[in-house]
PDB file of C-alpha atoms and ligand atoms in Angstrom:
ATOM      1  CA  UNK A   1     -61.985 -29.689   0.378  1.00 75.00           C
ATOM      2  CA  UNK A   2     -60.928 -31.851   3.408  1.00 94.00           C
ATOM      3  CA  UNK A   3     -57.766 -30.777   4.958  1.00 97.00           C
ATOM      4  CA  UNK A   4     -54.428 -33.424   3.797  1.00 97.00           C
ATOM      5  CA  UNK A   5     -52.624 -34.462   6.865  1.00 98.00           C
ATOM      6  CA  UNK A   6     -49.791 -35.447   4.928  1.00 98.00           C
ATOM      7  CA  UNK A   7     -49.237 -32.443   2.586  1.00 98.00           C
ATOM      8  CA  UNK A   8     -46.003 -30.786   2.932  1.00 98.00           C
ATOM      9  CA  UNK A   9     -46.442 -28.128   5.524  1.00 98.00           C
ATOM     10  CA  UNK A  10     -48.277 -30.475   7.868  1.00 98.00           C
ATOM     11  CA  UNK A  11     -45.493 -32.677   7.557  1.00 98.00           C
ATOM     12  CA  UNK A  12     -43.199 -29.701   8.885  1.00 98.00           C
ATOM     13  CA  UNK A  13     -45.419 -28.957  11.911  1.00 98.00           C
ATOM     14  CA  UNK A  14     -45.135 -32.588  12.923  1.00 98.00           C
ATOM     15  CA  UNK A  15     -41.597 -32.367  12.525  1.00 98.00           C
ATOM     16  CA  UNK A  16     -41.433 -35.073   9.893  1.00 98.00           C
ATOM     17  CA  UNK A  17     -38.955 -32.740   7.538  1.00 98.00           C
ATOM     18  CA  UNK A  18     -36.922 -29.917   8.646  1.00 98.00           C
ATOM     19  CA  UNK A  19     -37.490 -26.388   7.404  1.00 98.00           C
ATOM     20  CA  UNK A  20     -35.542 -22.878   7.964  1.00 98.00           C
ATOM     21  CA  UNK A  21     -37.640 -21.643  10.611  1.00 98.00           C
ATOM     22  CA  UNK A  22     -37.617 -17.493  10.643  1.00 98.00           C
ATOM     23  CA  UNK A  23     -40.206 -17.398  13.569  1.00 98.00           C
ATOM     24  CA  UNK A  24     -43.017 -19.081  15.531  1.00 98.00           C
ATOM     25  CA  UNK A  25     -45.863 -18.159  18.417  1.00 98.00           C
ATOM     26  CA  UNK A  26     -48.217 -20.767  19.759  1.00 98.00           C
ATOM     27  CA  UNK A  27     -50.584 -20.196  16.522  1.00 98.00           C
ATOM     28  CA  UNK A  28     -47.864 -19.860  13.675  1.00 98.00           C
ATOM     29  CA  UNK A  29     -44.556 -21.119  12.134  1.00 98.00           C
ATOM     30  CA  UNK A  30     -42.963 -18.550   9.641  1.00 99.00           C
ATOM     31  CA  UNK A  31     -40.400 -20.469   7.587  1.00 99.00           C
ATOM     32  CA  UNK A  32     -37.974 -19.913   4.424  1.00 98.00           C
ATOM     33  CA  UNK A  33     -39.773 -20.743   0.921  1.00 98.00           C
ATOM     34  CA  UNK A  34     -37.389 -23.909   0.234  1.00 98.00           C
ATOM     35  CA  UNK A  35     -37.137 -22.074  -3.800  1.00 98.00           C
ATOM     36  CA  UNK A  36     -37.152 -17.773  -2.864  1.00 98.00           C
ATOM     37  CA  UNK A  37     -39.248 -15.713  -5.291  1.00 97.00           C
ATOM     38  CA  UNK A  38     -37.391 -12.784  -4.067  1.00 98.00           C
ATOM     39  CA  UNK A  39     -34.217 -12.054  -1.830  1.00 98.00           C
ATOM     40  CA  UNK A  40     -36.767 -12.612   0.953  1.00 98.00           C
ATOM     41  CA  UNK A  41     -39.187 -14.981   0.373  1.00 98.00           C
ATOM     42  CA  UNK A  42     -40.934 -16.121   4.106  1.00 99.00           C
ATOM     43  CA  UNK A  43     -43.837 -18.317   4.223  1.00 99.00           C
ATOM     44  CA  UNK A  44     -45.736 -17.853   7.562  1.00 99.00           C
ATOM     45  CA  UNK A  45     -48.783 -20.349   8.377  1.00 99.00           C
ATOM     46  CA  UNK A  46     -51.174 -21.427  11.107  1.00 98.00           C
ATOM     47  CA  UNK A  47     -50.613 -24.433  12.783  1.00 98.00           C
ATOM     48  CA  UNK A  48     -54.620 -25.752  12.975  1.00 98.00           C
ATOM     49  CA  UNK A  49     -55.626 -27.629  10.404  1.00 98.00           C
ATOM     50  CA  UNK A  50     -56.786 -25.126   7.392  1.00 98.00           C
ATOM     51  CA  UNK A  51     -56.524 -25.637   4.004  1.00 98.00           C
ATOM     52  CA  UNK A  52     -57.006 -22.132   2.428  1.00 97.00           C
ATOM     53  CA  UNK A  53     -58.044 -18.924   3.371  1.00 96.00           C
ATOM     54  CA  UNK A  54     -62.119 -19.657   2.688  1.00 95.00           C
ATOM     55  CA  UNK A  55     -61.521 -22.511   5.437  1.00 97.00           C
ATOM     56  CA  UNK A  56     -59.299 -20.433   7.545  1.00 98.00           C
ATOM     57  CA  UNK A  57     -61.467 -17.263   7.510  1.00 97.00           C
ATOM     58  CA  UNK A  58     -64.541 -19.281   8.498  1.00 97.00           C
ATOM     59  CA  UNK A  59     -63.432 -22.146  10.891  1.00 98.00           C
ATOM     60  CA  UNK A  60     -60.474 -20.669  12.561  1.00 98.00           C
ATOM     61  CA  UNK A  61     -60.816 -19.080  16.485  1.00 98.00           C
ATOM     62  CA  UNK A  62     -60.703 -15.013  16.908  1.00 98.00           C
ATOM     63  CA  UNK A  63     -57.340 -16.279  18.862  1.00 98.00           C
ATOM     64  CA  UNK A  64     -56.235 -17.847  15.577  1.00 98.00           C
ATOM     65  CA  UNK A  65     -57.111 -15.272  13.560  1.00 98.00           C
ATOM     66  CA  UNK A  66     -55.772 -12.755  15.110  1.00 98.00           C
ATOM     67  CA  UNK A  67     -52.502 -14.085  15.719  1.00 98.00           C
ATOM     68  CA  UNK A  68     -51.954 -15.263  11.663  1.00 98.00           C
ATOM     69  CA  UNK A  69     -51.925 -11.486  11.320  1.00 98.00           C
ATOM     70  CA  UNK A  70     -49.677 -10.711  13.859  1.00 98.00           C
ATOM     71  CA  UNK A  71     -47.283 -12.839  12.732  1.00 98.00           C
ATOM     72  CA  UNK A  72     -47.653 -11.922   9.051  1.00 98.00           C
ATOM     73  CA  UNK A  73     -46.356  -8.419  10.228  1.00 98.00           C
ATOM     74  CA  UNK A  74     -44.049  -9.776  13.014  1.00 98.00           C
ATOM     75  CA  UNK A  75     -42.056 -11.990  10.300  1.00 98.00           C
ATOM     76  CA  UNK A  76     -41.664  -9.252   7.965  1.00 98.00           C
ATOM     77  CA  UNK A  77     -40.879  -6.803  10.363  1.00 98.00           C
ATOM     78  CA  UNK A  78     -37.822  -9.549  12.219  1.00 98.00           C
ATOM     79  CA  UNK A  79     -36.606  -9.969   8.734  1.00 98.00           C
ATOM     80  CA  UNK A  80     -36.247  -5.797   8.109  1.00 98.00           C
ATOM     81  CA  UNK A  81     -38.430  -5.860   5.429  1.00 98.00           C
ATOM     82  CA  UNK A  82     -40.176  -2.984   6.892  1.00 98.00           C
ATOM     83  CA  UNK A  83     -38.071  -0.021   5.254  1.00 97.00           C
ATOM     84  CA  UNK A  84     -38.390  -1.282   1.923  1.00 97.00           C
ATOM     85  CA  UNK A  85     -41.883  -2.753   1.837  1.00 98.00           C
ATOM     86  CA  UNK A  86     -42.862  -5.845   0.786  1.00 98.00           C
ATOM     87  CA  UNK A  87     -45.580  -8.117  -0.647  1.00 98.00           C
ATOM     88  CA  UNK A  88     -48.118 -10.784   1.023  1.00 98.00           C
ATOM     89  CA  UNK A  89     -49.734 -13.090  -0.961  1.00 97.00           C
ATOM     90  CA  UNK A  90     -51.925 -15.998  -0.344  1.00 98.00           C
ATOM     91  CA  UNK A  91     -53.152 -18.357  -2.762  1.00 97.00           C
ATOM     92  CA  UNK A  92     -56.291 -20.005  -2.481  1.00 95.00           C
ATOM     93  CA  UNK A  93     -57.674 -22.711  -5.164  1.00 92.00           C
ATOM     94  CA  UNK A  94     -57.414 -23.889  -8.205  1.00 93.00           C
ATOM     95  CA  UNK A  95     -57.234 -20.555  -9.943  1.00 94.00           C
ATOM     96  CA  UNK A  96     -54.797 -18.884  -7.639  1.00 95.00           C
ATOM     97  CA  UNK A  97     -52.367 -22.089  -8.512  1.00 95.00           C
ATOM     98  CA  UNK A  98     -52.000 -23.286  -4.670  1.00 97.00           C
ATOM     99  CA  UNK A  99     -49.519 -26.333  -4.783  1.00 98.00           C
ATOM    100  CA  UNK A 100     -49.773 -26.869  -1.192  1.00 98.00           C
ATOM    101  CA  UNK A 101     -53.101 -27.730   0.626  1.00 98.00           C
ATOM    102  CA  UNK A 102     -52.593 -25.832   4.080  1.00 98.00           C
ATOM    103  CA  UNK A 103     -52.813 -21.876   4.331  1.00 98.00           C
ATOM    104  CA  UNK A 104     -49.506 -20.039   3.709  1.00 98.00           C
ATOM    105  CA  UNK A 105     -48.781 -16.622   3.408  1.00 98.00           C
ATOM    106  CA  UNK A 106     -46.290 -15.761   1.157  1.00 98.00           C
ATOM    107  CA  UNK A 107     -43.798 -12.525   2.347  1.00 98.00           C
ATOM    108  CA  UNK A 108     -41.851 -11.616  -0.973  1.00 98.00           C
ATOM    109  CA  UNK A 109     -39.078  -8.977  -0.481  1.00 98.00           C
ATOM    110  CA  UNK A 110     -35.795  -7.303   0.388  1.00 98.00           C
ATOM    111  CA  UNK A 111     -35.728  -6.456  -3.387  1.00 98.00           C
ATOM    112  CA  UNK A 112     -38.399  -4.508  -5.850  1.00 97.00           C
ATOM    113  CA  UNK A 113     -40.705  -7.308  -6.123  1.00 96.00           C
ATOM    114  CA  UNK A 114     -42.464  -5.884  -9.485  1.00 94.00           C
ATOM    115  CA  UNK A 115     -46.509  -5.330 -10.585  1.00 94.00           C
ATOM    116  CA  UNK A 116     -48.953  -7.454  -8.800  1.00 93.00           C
ATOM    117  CA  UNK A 117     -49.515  -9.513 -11.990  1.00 89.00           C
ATOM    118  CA  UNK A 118     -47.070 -10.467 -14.955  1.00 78.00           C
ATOM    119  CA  UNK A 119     -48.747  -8.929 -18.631  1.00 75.00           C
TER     120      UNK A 119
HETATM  121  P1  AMP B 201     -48.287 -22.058  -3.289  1.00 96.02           P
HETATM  122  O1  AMP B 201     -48.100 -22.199  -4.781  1.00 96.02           O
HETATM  123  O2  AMP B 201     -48.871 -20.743  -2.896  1.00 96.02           O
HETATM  124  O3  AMP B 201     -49.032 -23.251  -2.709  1.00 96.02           O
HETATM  125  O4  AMP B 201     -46.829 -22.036  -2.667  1.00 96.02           O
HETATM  126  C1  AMP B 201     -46.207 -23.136  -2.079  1.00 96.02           C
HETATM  127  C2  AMP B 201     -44.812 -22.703  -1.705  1.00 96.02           C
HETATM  128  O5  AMP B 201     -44.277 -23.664  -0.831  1.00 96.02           O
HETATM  129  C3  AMP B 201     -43.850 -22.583  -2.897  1.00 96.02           C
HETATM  130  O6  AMP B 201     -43.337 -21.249  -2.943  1.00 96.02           O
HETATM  131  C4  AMP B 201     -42.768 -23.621  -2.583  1.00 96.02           C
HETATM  132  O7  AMP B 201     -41.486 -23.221  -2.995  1.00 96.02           O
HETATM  133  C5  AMP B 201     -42.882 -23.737  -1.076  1.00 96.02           C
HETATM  134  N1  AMP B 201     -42.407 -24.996  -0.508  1.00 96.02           N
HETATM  135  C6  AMP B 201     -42.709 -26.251  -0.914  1.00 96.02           C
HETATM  136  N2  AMP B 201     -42.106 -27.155  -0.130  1.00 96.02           N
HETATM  137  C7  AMP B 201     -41.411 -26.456   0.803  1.00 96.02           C
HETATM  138  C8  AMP B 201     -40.564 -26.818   1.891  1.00 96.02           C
HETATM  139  N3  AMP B 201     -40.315 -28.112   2.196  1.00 96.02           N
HETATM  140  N4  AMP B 201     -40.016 -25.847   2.641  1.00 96.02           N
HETATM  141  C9  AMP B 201     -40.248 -24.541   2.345  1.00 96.02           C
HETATM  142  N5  AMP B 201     -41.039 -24.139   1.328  1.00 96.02           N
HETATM  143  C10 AMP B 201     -41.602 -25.082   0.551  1.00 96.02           C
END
């Protein structure tokens, strides 16, 4: 899948539409979900061009990669999620239900966020 360069998230990276930023380094921008899943709800994402994690995982840099993770913990850790815990998610494709077209990591907490999957 070729990456969209007009899909939402690229469109916030450009600074085309605003978002509630939580945190950012030179490789990532961790922002608000615009509709929370959970008290805390914190999308963090890298700022190359990736669609999903299969593209991020095999064309991102070591610099990249490295620093999606950091941030992952760095935005959950500036938003005190730490004590409680919390949940990362990241959906990739079709069957994961990915709306939007450029890697996100979802942070989901600040509340009990439930079992991994609905039954
Ligand atoms: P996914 O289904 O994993 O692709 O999740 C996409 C997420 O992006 C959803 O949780 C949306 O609520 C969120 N989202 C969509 N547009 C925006 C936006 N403009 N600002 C913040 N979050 C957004």
């Amino acid at each position: 899948m070729s990456y969209d360069t007009e899909n939402i998230f690229a469109k916030i990276l450009r600074g085309e539409i605003p978002c509630n930023k939580h945190d950012e380094c030179e490789y990532t921008l961790a922002f608000h979900d615009i509709a929370p899943q959970a008290q805390t709800h914190i999308l963090v994402i890298p700022k190359g061009h990736y669609v999903d994690m299969a593209d991020f995982s095999q064309n991102a840099s070591a610099e990249e990669q490295s620093a999606f993770i950091a941030a992952i913990g760095r935005a959950a850790r500036l938003a005190g999620l730490e004590d409680g815990g919390y949940r990362i998610i990241a959906n990739s494709g079709e069957n994961a239900h990915q709306e939007v077209p450029h890697l996100h990591m979802h942070i989901l907490g600040g509340e009990p966020i439930g079992p991994l999957r609905a039954r």
